[in-house]
mmCIF file of C-alpha atoms in Angstrom:
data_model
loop_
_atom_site.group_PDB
_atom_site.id
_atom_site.type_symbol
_atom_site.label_atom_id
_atom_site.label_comp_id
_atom_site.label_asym_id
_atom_site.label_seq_id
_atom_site.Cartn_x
_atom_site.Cartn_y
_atom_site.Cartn_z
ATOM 1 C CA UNK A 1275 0.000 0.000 0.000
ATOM 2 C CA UNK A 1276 0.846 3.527 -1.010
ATOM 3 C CA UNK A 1277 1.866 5.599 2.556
ATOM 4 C CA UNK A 1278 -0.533 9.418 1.718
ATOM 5 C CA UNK A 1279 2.540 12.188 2.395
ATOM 6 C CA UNK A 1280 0.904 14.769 5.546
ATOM 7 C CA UNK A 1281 -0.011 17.693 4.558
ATOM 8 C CA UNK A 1282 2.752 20.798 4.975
ATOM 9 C CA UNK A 1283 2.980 24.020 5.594
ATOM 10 C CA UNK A 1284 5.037 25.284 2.446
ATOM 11 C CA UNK A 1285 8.167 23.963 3.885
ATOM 12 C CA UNK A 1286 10.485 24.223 1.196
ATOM 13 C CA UNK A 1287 10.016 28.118 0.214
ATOM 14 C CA UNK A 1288 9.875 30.361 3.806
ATOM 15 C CA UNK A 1289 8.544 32.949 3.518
ATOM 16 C CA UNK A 1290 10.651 35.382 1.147
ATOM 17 C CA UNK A 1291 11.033 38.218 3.983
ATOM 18 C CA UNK A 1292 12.764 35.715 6.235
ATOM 19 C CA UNK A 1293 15.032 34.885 3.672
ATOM 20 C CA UNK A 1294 17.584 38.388 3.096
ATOM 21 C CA UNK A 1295 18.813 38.478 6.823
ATOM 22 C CA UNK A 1296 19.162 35.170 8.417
ATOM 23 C CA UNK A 1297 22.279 33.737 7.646
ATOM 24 C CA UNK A 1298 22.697 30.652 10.132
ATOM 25 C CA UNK A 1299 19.989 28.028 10.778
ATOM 26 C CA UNK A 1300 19.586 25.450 13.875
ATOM 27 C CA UNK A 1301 18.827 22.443 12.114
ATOM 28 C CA UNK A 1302 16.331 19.717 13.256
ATOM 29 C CA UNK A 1303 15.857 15.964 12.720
ATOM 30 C CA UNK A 1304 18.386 15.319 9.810
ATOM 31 C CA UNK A 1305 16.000 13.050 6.794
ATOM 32 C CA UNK A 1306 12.879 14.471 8.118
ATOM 33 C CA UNK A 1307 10.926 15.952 4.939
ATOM 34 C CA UNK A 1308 10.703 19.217 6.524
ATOM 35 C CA UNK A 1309 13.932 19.329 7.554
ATOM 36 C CA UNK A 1310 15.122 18.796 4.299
ATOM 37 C CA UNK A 1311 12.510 21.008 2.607
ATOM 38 C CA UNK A 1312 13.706 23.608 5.203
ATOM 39 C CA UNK A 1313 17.163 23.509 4.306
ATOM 40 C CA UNK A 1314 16.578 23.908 0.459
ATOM 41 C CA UNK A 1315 13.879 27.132 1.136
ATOM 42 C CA UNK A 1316 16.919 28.004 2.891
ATOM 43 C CA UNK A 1317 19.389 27.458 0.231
ATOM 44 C CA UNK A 1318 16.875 28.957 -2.672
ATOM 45 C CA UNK A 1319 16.701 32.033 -0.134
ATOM 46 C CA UNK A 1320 20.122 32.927 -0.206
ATOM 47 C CA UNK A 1321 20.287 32.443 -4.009
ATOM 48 C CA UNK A 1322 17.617 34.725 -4.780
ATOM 49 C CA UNK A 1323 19.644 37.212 -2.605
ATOM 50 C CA UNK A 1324 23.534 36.380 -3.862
ATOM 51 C CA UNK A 1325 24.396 34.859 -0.553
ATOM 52 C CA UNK A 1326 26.750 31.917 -0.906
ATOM 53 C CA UNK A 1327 25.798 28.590 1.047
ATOM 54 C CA UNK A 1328 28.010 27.503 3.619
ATOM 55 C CA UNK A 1329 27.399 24.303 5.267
ATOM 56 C CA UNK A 1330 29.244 25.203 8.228
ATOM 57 C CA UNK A 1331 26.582 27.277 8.633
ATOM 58 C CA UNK A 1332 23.879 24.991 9.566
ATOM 59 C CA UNK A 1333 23.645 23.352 12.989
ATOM 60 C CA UNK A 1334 22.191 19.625 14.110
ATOM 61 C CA UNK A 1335 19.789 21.241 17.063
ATOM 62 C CA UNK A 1336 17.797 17.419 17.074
ATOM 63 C CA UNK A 1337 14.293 19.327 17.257
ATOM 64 C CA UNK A 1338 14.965 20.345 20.779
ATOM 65 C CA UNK A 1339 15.827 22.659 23.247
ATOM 66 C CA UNK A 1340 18.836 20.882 24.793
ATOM 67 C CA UNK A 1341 20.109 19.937 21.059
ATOM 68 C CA UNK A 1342 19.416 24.091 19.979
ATOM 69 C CA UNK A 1343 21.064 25.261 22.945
ATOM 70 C CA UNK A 1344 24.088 23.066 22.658
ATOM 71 C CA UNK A 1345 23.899 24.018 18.725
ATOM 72 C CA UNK A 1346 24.211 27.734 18.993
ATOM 73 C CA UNK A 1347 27.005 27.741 21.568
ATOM 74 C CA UNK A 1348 28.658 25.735 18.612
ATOM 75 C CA UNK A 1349 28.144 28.163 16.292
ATOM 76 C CA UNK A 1350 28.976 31.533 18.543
ATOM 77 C CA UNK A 1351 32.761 29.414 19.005
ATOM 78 C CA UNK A 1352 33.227 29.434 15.443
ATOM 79 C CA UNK A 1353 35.476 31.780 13.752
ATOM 80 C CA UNK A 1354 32.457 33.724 12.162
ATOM 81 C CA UNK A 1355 29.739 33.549 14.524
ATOM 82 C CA UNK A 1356 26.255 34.461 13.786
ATOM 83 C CA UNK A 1357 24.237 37.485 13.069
ATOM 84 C CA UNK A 1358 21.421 35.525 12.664
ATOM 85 C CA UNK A 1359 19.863 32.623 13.719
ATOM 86 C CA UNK A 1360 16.428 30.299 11.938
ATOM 87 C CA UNK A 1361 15.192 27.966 14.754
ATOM 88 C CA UNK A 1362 13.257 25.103 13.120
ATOM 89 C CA UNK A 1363 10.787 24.599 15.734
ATOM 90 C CA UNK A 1364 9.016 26.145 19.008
ATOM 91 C CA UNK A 1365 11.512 24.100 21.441
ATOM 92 C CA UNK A 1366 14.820 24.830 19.361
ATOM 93 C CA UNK A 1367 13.596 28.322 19.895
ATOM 94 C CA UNK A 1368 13.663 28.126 23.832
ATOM 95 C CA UNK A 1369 17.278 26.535 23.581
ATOM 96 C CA UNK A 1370 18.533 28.667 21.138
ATOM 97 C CA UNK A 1371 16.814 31.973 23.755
ATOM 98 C CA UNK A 1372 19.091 29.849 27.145
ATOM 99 C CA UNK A 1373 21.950 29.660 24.813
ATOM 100 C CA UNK A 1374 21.992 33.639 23.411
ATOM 101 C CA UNK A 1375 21.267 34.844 27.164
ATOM 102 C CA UNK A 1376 24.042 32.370 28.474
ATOM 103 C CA UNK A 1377 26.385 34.048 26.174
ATOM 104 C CA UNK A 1378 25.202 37.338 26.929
ATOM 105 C CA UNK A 1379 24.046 38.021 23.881
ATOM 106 C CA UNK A 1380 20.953 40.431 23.334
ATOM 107 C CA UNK A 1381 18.487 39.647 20.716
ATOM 108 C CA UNK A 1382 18.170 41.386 17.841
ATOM 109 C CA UNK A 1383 21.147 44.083 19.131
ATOM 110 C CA UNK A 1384 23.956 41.187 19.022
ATOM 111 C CA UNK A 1385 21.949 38.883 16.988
ATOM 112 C CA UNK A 1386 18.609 38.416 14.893
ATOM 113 C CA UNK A 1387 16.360 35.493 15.687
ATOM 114 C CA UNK A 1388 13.374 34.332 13.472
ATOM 115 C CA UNK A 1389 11.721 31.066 14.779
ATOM 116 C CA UNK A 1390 9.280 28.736 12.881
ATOM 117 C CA UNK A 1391 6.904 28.105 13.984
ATOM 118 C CA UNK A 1392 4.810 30.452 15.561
ATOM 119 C CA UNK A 1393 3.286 30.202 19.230
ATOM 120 C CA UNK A 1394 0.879 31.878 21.347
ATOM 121 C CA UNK A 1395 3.018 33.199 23.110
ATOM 122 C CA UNK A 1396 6.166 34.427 21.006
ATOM 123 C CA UNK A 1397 4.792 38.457 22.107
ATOM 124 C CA UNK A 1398 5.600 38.214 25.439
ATOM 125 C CA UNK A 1399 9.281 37.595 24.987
ATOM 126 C CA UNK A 1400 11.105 40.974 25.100
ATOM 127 C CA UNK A 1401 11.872 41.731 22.411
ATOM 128 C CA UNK A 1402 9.082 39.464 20.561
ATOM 129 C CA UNK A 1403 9.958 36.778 18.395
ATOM 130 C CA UNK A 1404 9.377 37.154 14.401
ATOM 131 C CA UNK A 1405 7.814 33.587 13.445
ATOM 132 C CA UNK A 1406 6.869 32.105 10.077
ATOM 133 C CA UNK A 1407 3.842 30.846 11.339
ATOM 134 C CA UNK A 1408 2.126 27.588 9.856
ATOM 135 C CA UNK A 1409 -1.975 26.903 9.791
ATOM 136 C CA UNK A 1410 -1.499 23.868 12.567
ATOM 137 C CA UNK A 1411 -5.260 23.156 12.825
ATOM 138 C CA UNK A 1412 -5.318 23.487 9.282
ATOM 139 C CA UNK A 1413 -2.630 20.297 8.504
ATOM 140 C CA UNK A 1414 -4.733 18.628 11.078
ATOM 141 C CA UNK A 1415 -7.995 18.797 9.311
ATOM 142 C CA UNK A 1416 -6.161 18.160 5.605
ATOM 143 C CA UNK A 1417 -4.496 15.043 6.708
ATOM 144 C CA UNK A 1418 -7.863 13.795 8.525
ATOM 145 C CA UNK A 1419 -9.408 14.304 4.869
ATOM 146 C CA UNK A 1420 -6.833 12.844 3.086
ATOM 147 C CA UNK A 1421 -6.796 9.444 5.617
ATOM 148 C CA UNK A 1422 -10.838 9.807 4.788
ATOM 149 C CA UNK A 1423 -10.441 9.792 0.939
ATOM 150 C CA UNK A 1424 -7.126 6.880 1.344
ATOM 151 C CA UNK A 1425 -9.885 4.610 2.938
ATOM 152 C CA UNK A 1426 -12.825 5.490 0.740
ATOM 153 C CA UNK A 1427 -10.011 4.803 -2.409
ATOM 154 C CA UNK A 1428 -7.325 2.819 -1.365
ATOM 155 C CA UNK A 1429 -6.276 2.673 -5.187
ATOM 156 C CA UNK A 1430 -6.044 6.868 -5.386
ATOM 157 C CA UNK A 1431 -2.718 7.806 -6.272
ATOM 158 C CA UNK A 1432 -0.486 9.821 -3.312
ATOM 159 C CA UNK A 1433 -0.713 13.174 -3.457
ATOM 160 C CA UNK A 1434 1.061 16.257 -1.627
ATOM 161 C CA UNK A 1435 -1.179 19.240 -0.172
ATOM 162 C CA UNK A 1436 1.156 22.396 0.983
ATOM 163 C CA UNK A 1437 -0.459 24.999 2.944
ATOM 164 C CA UNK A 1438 0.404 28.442 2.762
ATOM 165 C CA UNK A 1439 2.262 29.688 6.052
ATOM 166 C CA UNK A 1440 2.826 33.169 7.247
ATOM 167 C CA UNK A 1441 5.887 35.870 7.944
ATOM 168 C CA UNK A 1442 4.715 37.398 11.428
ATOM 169 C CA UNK A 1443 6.901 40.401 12.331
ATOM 170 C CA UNK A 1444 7.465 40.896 15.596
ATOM 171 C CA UNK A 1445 11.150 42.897 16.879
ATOM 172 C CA UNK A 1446 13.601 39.618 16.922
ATOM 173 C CA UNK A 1447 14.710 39.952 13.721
ATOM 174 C CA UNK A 1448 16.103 43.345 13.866
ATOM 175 C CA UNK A 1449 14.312 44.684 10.797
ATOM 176 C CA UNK A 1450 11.995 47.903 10.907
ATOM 177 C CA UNK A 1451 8.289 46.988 9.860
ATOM 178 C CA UNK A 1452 8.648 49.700 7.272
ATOM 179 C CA UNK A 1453 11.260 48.141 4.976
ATOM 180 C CA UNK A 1454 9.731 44.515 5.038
ATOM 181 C CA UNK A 1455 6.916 46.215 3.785
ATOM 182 C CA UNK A 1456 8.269 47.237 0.831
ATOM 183 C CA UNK A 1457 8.448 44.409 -1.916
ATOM 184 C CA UNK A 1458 12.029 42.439 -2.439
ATOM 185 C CA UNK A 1459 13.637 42.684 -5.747
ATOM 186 C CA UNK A 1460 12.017 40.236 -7.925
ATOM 187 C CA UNK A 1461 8.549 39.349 -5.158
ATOM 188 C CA UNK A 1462 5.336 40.702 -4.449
ATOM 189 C CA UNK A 1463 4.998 42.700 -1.831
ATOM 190 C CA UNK A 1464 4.323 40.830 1.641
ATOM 191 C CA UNK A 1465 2.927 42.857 4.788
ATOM 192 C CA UNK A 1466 2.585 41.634 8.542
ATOM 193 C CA UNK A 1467 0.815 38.513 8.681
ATOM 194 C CA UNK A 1468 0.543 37.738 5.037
ATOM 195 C CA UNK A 1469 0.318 34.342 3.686
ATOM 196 C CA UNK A 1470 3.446 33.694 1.824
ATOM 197 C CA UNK A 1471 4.143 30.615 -0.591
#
């Protein structure tokens, strides 16, 4: 039997304001599909922009706190350290936040943070976090419909669904509201919360 793929936020293009300024990632489960897709929105981000891609650049974090935090110390030893930081997930966020304060670091003055996903809760942090922010209940519902249809058909062929997923601009990332709103060279324009593809 045919496995149906779960529905996705669209993984492998972030959204294209996220994409100038970061220049380091925390990596998260390495051969997960949205790790990978990740990565390569990643990569195809810092094409569109000129940026060369450094592997050294990207950091194992495991899709955790403990694994972020240990991730980002990593990368503030290295010769270049980071002005920027992508977590891949809520708890990679927190670890990456312990790690940045251990250091003494101040986000966005020493370093600019975007996390993905978003939370309830990513406005309280001072400053708050910028998030590319994916429709959760959304992927729920889709892959409930496509388990639905796979039982109804067993026979139907696979098939992907990506969901759009948002740019939410909060203070982390160091970039006044006023210039993301303007378009990028080459994109539509995007404003605050956006759907992005």
């Amino acid at each position: 039997m045919r496995r149906e793929r779960p529905p996705r936020r669209t993984a492998g293009r972030p959204p294209r304001r996220s994409r100038p300024h970061p220049h380091r990632t925390g990596r998260g489960l390495p051969g997960l599909s949205t790790t990978i897709e990740r990565i390569a929105g990643y990569r195809a981000g810092l094409e569109r922009h000129g940026l060369p891609f450094r592997p050294g650049l990207l950091a194992e974090g495991h899709s955790e706190a403990r694994g972020a935090e240990d991730a980002v110390h990593r990368l503030l030893d290295s010769p270049e350290p980071p002005t920027a930081i992508i977590t891949a997930n809520n708890a990679m966020t927190i670890g990456a936040l312990r790690a940045l304060r251990t250091a003494g670091l101040s986000v966005p003055d020493d370093l600019a943070l975007v996390c993905f996903d978003d939370f309830s809760w990513a406005d309280v942090f001072s400053p708050g976090l910028t998030a590319i922010s994916q429709p959760s209940r959304e992927v729920g519902a889709t892959a409930v419909r496509l388990l639905l249809e796979r039982l109804e058909n067993p026979g139907r062929p696979p098939r992907t669904v990506r969901l759009p997923c948002a740019f939410v601009h909060r203070t982390s990332c160091g970039c006044v509201a006023e210039a993301l709103d303007r378009p990028l060279p080459g994109t539509p324009g995007i404003a605050g919360k956006d759907p992005v593809s």
